[in-house]
Amino acid sequence: FDNDPAAAALTHANAAKAGMQAHVRAGVRAIADFAPENPRGVVICNPPYGERMLELRQAEELYRQLGAAIARNPGWNAYVISSHEKFEHFFGRPADKKRKLYNGMIRCEYFQYFRRPRPADKGA
């Protein structure tokens, strides 16, 4: 999901080009409204990094909202690309794994958050 309808439309178009339209869902929604239908799933995102001060504060708030959304849905994995040095602080927990990478010329990290097993999941 994205706040921008054009981004959702582009996602649909790219999924169709890749022959994956049956496996990809995209729409317009704020991350604060994240309410998945399934107890398990995957979120992969490259949220804004925030280049200027106001944008930086907005990006940090988005990271907080993303972290809260994933915390409310412990069966979901999250994979996030960010250049923010304190991303984990704003997300609300350290990543389970991190990888350094470049998004164009911007040094970033790929933060990996794995689902938190519930007691009923043990042994499953």
Backbone as a ProteinNet text record, in pm:
[ID]
protein_1_A
[PRIMARY]
FDNDPAAAALTHANAAKAGMQAHVRAGVRAIADFAPENPRGVVICNPPYGERMLELRQAEELYRQLGAAIARNPGWNAYVISSHEKFEHFFGRPADKKRKLYNGMIRCEYFQYFRRPRPADKGA
[TERTIARY]
82.8	0	86.9	30	99.7	-4.8	36.1	-55.1	-80.7	5.8	0.7	-66.8	-182.5	-249.3	-162.1	-75.3	11.7	109.6	157.1	249.8	179.3	55.9	-19.9	-45.9	-79.7	-103.5	24.1	137.5	265.2	298.4	268.1	289.7	207.8	80.4	-5.1	50.9	93.6	147.3	274.3	363.6	487.5	461	366.7	331.9	276	194.6	139.4	250.2	344.4	456.5	538.7	548.6	626.2	543.5	414.7	327.8	293.3	300.1	277.9	152.6	66.6	-49	-138.9	-140.8	-223.6	-163.7	-36.2	32.9	63.4	32.6	66.2	-61.2	-76.5	-187.8	-130.7	-189.8	-146.6	-268.9	-265.7	-376.6	-332.6	-428.1	-400.7	-446.4	-348.1	-379.2	-257.2	-280.3	-172.1	-124.3	3.7	58.8	-9.4	-54.3	-124.5	-253	-307	-430.8	-404.4	-281.4	-244	-323.4	-411.4	-494.7	-508.7	-410.2	-412.8	-524.3	-570.4	-673.9	-615.6	-487.9	-422.1	-334.5	-322	-238.4	-88.9	-51.7	89.3	106.7	221.4	250.4	384.2	410.1	537.1	512	580.3	581.2	722.3	734.2	862.1	846.2	932.6	915	1046	1041	1151.4	1090.7	1059.5	992	1082.8	1025.7	1106.6	1214	1329	1440.8	1437	1378.4	1373.1	1503.5	1511	1633.8	1646.2	1536.3	1539.9	1479.5	1496.9	1457.8	1309.7	1219.2	1077.4	1049.4	1107	1087	1146.5	1258.2	1320.3	1226.1	1164.6	1068.7	949.9	905.1	793.8	834.7	956.9	1006.7	1016.3	1065.9	1077.2	940.1	840.9	704.4	652.3	681.6	641.5	707.6	835.2	904.5	837.3	795.5	724.1	593.4	519.7	392.2	412.5	515.1	545.6	580.3	664.8	701	580.4	492.1	371.3	279.6	267.8	182.9	235.3	365.7	423.6	411.1	427.8	412.5	271	172	32.2	3.4	92.3	72.2	196.4	214.3	338.5	363.2	265.2	282.7	339.4	368.8	418.6	567.6	638.3	778.2	779.8	882.5	899.1	1042.5	1057.6	1188.1	1187.3	1276.7	1273.6	1411.7	1415.6	1538.9	1532.7	1639.2	1644.3	1789.2	1809.3	1941.9	1954.2	1844.5	1843.4	1926.1	2024.1	2113.8	2043.3	1929.7	1856.8	1722.7	1715.7	1590.1	1534.7	1619.1	1571.6	1510.9	1568.8	1514.4	1370.8	1348	1214.1	1117.9	1168.6	1085.3	1038.6	1123.5	1083	1150.3	1236.8	1312.4	1428.1	1533.4	1645.9	1605	1667.2	1639.7	1693	1628	1677.8	1803.9	1808.6	1926.7	1934.8	2057.7	2078.5	2180.7	2162.3	2258.3	2284	2410	2443.5	2421.2	2369.9	2350.9	2345.5	2342.1	2328.6	2200.7	2124.6	2007.9	2052	2096.1	2161.6	2293.5	2315.3	2438.5	2420.8	2302.5	2272.9	2305	2391.3	2424.1	2304.5	2258.7	2140.2	2167.1	2068.6	2068.1	1934.6	1940.1	1821.9	1790.1	1686.9	1649.3	1549.6	1580.9	1496.1	1435.5	1304.2	1229.9	1147.3	1174.2	1106	986.7	888.6	766	797.3	716.3	730.5	635.1	689.2	599.2	509.2	387.2	292.3	301.9	257.1	266	205.7	96.6	32	116	212.2	296.4	411	445	561.4	539.8	641.3	635	561.8	507.5	433.2	524.8
-118.6	0	124.5	232.2	359.7	469.3	586	700.2	757.6	726	782.4	685	720.7	631.3	594.9	686.2	656.9	544.6	539.7	433.4	298.1	293.5	168.2	123.6	215.8	182.9	129.9	190.8	145.7	4.6	-23	-157.2	-259.2	-228.8	-320	-342	-234.4	-244.7	-330	-308.4	-386.5	-533.4	-559.9	-698.6	-768.7	-697.8	-755.2	-784.9	-692	-713.7	-835.8	-860.6	-973.7	-1101.8	-1093.9	-1211.1	-1251.4	-1156.3	-1184.6	-1118.2	-1066.6	-991.3	-1072.3	-1204.5	-1286.8	-1297.3	-1260.1	-1276.3	-1144.5	-1032.3	-901.9	-820.4	-765.9	-674.5	-539.6	-436.9	-300.1	-210.9	-110.1	-15.9	109.8	198.7	327	317.1	332.6	326.1	374.7	438.7	481.2	361.3	358.9	247.3	236.4	346	342.8	261.8	245.3	169.7	25.3	-21.1	-157.2	-256.7	-332.3	-432.5	-550.7	-639.9	-750.1	-849.3	-913.4	-1016	-1148	-1170.1	-1295.4	-1276.5	-1381	-1369.4	-1369.8	-1414.7	-1418.7	-1355.4	-1293.3	-1232.6	-1161.6	-1086.1	-1017.1	-873.7	-780.5	-640.4	-611.3	-562.3	-521.7	-376.2	-289.2	-148.3	-70.9	38.6	132.6	271.1	299	425.6	545.5	664.3	786.3	797.6	851.1	865.8	998.6	1100	1232	1306.6	1383.3	1455.7	1588	1662.4	1789.6	1770.9	1869.4	1854.5	1817.6	1890.9	1859.2	1720.2	1689.6	1557.8	1450.1	1478.7	1383	1349.1	1450.3	1426	1344.6	1372.8	1296.3	1150.9	1130.1	994.1	919.9	986.9	924.1	885.2	968.8	934.9	815.1	809.7	695.4	567	573.9	456.8	411.8	505.9	471.7	398.9	453.3	392.2	252.8	236.7	105.7	5.5	46.2	-41.2	-81.1	14.3	-15.5	-111	-93.3	-180.4	-323.8	-340.3	-474.5	-535.3	-454.8	-504.6	-556	-490.9	-534.6	-663	-699.2	-815.8	-904.8	-976.9	-1050.8	-1165.7	-1204.4	-1310.2	-1261.4	-1134	-1075.2	-1047.8	-1076.4	-1038.5	-900.8	-823	-691	-676.5	-626.8	-602.2	-457.8	-377.1	-233	-182.5	-101.3	-34.9	108.5	150.8	288.4	333.8	463.2	522	588	592.4	661.9	583	649.4	582.4	533.2	594.8	555.4	490.5	426.1	363.5	270.3	183	84.4	152.4	263.2	338.3	381.4	439	488.7	373.7	264.5	147	82.7	90.6	42.2	-85.3	-140.8	-258.6	-282.2	-349.1	-378.2	-481.3	-472.7	-568.9	-706.2	-810	-945.8	-969.4	-906.8	-911.6	-781.7	-743.2	-622.6	-653.4	-588	-598	-458.4	-426.8	-297.9	-308.6	-200.7	-194.8	-50.7	-31.4	102.3	106.9	212.7	241.4	357.8	324.9	425.5	459.5	585	628.4	646.8	613.9	634.3	507.1	519.8	405.5	378.4	254.9	216.3	86.8	49.4	-82.9	-147.5	-279.2	-360.9	-426.5	-376.2	-422.6	-537.4	-648.6	-766.8	-798.4	-802.7	-833.1	-958.7	-1062.6	-1189.3	-1201.1	-1271.8	-1286.2	-1339.9	-1300.7	-1345.6	-1463	-1582.7	-1699	-1682.5	-1718.7	-1722.5	-1861.6	-1878	-2010.4	-2122.9	-2095.7	-2197.8	-2233.6	-2146.8	-2169.2	-2266.1	-2287.4	-2370.4	-2512	-2557.9	-2690.9	-2695.5	-2581.7	-2579.1	-2545.1
0	0	0	-47.4	-53.4	-40.4	5.8	9.7	-128.4	-223.1	-358	-455	-511.3	-606.4	-726.4	-769.9	-884.4	-850.4	-726.4	-685.2	-686.9	-640.3	-642.5	-786.2	-873.1	-1014.6	-1080.3	-1048.7	-1103.2	-1053.7	-928.3	-873.3	-950	-975.1	-1052.4	-1192.5	-1256.8	-1393	-1395.5	-1299.6	-1295.2	-1262.5	-1174.1	-1142.7	-1266.2	-1343.4	-1466.4	-1567.8	-1583.2	-1675.7	-1636.5	-1506.2	-1456.3	-1449.5	-1486.9	-1480	-1337.7	-1245	-1102.6	-1046.6	-1133.3	-1085.1	-991.1	-1005.6	-917.1	-776.7	-761.9	-634.7	-563.8	-627.7	-572	-553.5	-433.3	-406.2	-372.3	-427.2	-397.6	-396.6	-312.9	-305.2	-234.3	-213.2	-148.2	-2.5	88.3	231.2	308.8	420.7	509.9	590.6	625	702.5	839.7	894.1	1023	1014.6	892.4	871.1	830.2	844.5	806.8	889.9	825.2	891	795	793.8	698.1	726	619.1	630.3	679.7	652.3	688.6	811.8	893.6	1013.3	982.3	862.9	823.6	686.7	668.4	539.9	543	438	421.3	376.4	440.8	399	349.9	227.3	171.5	130.8	183.4	149.3	149.9	79.1	67.3	94.5	223	254.1	229.6	222.4	202.9	310.7	271.3	363.6	437.8	378.7	441	421.8	318.5	285.5	361.4	376	447.5	587.1	673.2	813.4	830	766.9	780.3	724.7	610	552.1	642.4	708.5	798.4	913.2	971.6	1080.7	1030.2	909.3	852.2	829.3	781.2	759.1	892.8	996.1	1127.6	1181.7	1160.6	1203.4	1124.6	996.8	914.4	965.9	1005	1059.9	1189.9	1273.1	1398.1	1366	1270.7	1233.1	1174.9	1094.1	1036.4	1146.2	1239.6	1350.7	1434.3	1460.1	1538.1	1461.9	1331.5	1249.7	1251.2	1240.2	1242.4	1382.7	1486.3	1623.2	1647.9	1586.2	1601.7	1523.8	1433.3	1346.3	1352.2	1464	1486.1	1388.8	1311.6	1213.4	1082	1075.4	950.5	958.4	848	831.5	767.8	800.8	738.2	690	570.2	509.3	461.5	516.1	492.7	451.5	346.1	304.4	356.2	425.1	474	486.2	465.5	484.8	622.3	697.2	826.3	928	988.4	1082.3	1207.8	1242	1362.7	1328.1	1212.9	1170.6	1277.6	1331.6	1429.7	1552.9	1594	1708.2	1679.4	1563.3	1529.8	1499.6	1443.3	1415.2	1546.1	1648.3	1779.7	1825.3	1742.1	1784.2	1687.8	1737.3	1648.3	1543.3	1428.8	1322.4	1361.6	1312.5	1333.6	1251.2	1133.9	1047.6	970.8	934	853	745.1	631.7	522.2	469.3	443.2	382.5	232.8	175.2	30.9	-14.3	-143.1	-200.3	-281.6	-262.9	-345	-433.3	-554.7	-637.6	-570.8	-541.7	-476	-324.9	-273.1	-131.2	-53	46.5	132.6	223.2	222.4	299.1	374.5	452	513.3	482.8	471.1	446.8	580.6	647.4	780.1	765.9	831.7	821.6	957.7	962.3	1084	1058.1	1135.4	1115.3	1209.4	1164.4	1242.9	1380.8	1474.4	1612	1632.6	1655.1	1672.1	1793.9	1775.3	1886.1	1950.1	2073.1	2137.2	2051.3	1981.5	1897.2	1776.1	1737.5	1619.7	1648.6	1773.9	1807.3	1753.5	1683.1	1626	1493.7	1450.1	1323.4	1208.9
[MASK]
++++++++++++++++++++++++++++++++++++++++++++++++++++++++++++++++++++++++++++++++++++++++++++++++++++++++++++++++++++++++++++

